[in-house]
Amino acid sequence: MIKFKAINKTYNDGHQVLKNLNLTINQGEITVLIGPSGCGKTTTMKLINRLITPSSGEILLQDENIANLDPIKLRRKIGYVIQNIGLFPHMTIAQNVAVVPRLLKWDKKEINAKVDELLNLVGLDPNIYRDRYPSELSGGQQQRVGVIRALAANPVLILMDEPFSALDPISREQLQDELVRLQQEIKTTIVFVTHDMDEAIKIADTIVIMKDGEIVQAGAPEQILRHPANDFVKHFIGSKRMQSVQAMQEPTVDDVMADQPAVIYPSRGLAYAVKLMESRKVDSLFVIDKNNKLLGSVSIYQILDQYKDETKLVADVMKPAPHVVLSGTSLSAALNLMNEHQLSNMPIVKQEHQFVGLITRGSVISHMTELYTSEHIGGEIHAVH
Amino acid sequence: MILQANGIGSFMQYLSDNASNLLQLTLEHIVMVICGLALALLVGIPLGVLCTRSEKLASVILAAANVIQVIPSLALLAILMMFLGLGFKTIVVGLFFYSLLPIIRNTYVGLKEIDPNINQAGKGLGMNNWQLLIKVQLPLALPFLMAGFRVAAVIAIGVATLAPLIGGDGLGREIYAGLNMRNSLKIYAGAIPAALLAIVTDIVLGRLQEKWKAKHKKPTMKQDAAGQDQATMSA
Ligand SMILES: Nc1ncnc2c1ncn2[C@@H]1O[C@H](COP(=O)(O)OP(=O)(O)OP(=O)(O)O)[C@@H](O)[C@H]1O
Ligand SMILES: [Mg+2]
């Protein structure tokens, strides 16, 4: 429905706020823009209703370049909830909600009916609130009015800039539910800005994560949670949330493995092997070739057996690794194998026997503690099963 | 020129003897003031709006209005008389000039004081500049504008007492006649109604201003300061 093509925005003070932004917003979806303060979310949003003009690039709305549209008509088709509510203090609540229908010269009766319907929708009794002034409402109530003012004229697209930020958690959840329900009913396209990742995950069809005027990652919430593009996204999602997602899936050996086990080349001498064991505080080493292929392992006992012979190399004392698991195997399968063969550790390989990491009893325990230290997460897991 | 012990009695007597004449003069006074103020509103509000459109324009317009305000009232009337001759017209133009600054300035300040988010909301909802001005900005600036109007009205009522000097009418006529004849009764009969007129106007407009302010409490906190400022200047 909306396409941003190579949008740049530099303000008069020379500050480049948006850098080569390319973004597609799908018809009938809720797209959530999220990112740290000052990353350009509001700017991106205001480009759509032409409150801000891009320095370069173009924006298509239903395949039409919005630069060619009449900005006044365009804005009347687009519902807009501004970041700081922005109710008109000299107008009653009813007059505020009716602004756009009145600009569009709707019939008076039709307007009144719509106003009452919308007030009811957000739990404000029309008989009480219709004729009040904004200053006579709480911040949360004002924000609700700001939201329904944007809905009043049945817009084809709604822009919402942190519309629920002033609400208490309970009414916030209520309104989020209401918004999702409403959106499924009327199939409007919504662009929604928030700071709150929980909110984004809850309502978004697509999440767009921004940082310093650039899009870091865009995709379905599920996809972003499972495959965060980089550390910034991981950090932004928050480690708790990531763990809870991983906990819901069955963990694989990759989630648990220690990824930097001590390794040695077969051409090395035994003295070096001992020294390495000492410094890494381990009692065995994995032997790999130059291509990272796993050849076997060598334990401190095997080395000490042969230690007096100075000509012996690691290659001469090592044993092939009898049990390995492929990367991607489920943790429970690997643990069963370890139990069955009384192993203290288990190397993980990819195809071609490429060595990737190691599960040890220690790594399993530390994974579990990470996962279950938060009671909150525990609760979510129960809820799933 | 001090009222005698029986002065109050004879003053009342004088008032009732000349009631119709005094009423006539008061009406003339009011008409002059209203015409001057109306003209000032008609010109001042658009100029105030214009000021918000460009900083440069604002400094030019406000400076010009300031210069006019600084000219002593008698001198201004004398200068106008050279161009416009004697009479009603000249005094109305004089009053107009005198009321201009408070109206322009308070319109300008009132518009400037509006929360930018409100303007943004209006624009974002699809108002054009004119609709934004009429439906949102001027109503919000109204309490400020009212404060300016109040100051302008009080000044104008005072300046209008100078009218007879350039061939106008109003309560000033009674005052000057009294001065010429050294008749204190006549002086008081002109001066007291003029003063009362100013005081009543101030109170009534003040009430009106309060009422508007009460309607939407939030954005009108500073209008009193703007009004005070003007009042001390005119004193
Ligand atoms: N009119 C302006 N002139 C100059 N710089 C501006 C202007 N408006 C915004 N900026 C700057 O552009 C950057 C992005 O602003 P924007 O309002 O888009 O951020 P945001 O992501 O919405 O932040 P927040 O979450 O705090 O609302 C900020 O660094 C801001 O200071
Ligand atoms: Mg913002």
Short mmCIF file of C-alpha atoms and ligand atoms in Angstrom, two decimals, chain A residues 11 13 15 17 37-43 83 162 195, ligand 1:
data_model
loop_
_atom_site.label_atom_id
_atom_site.label_comp_id
_atom_site.label_asym_id
_atom_site.label_seq_id
_atom_site.Cartn_x
_atom_site.Cartn_y
_atom_site.Cartn_z
CA TYR A 11 16.71 18.85 8.44
CA ASP A 13 20.30 22.18 10.68
CA HIS A 15 21.22 16.67 10.72
CA VAL A 17 17.59 11.92 10.23
CA SER A 37 14.18 7.77 20.93
CA GLY A 38 15.30 10.02 18.12
CA CYS A 39 15.80 7.25 15.57
CA GLY A 40 13.34 8.86 13.16
CA LYS A 41 10.03 7.07 13.75
CA THR A 42 7.91 10.20 13.92
CA THR A 43 9.73 11.67 10.96
CA GLN A 83 2.57 11.81 19.57
CA GLU A 162 2.70 6.26 20.43
CA HIS A 195 8.78 2.20 22.26
N1 LIG C 1 12.09 20.03 12.90
C1 LIG C 1 13.25 19.44 13.19
N2 LIG C 1 14.42 20.07 12.96
C2 LIG C 1 15.59 19.48 13.23
N3 LIG C 1 15.73 18.25 13.73
C3 LIG C 1 14.61 17.56 13.99
C4 LIG C 1 13.32 18.12 13.73
N4 LIG C 1 12.39 17.21 14.09
C5 LIG C 1 13.07 16.14 14.54
N5 LIG C 1 14.41 16.33 14.49
C6 LIG C 1 15.46 15.38 14.88
O1 LIG C 1 15.29 14.24 14.08
C7 LIG C 1 15.58 13.06 14.82
C8 LIG C 1 14.43 12.10 14.71
O2 LIG C 1 13.28 12.64 15.28
P1 LIG C 1 11.92 11.85 15.41
O3 LIG C 1 10.95 12.76 16.04
O4 LIG C 1 11.58 11.26 14.09
O5 LIG C 1 12.34 10.71 16.43
P2 LIG C 1 11.47 9.55 17.05
O6 LIG C 1 12.06 8.29 16.60
O7 LIG C 1 10.03 9.78 16.78
O8 LIG C 1 11.77 9.75 18.60
P3 LIG C 1 10.81 9.58 19.86
O9 LIG C 1 10.72 8.13 20.11
O10 LIG C 1 11.54 10.30 20.95
O11 LIG C 1 9.50 10.22 19.52
C9 LIG C 1 15.87 13.52 16.24
O12 LIG C 1 17.26 13.51 16.40
C10 LIG C 1 15.33 14.91 16.29
O13 LIG C 1 16.09 15.70 17.16
#
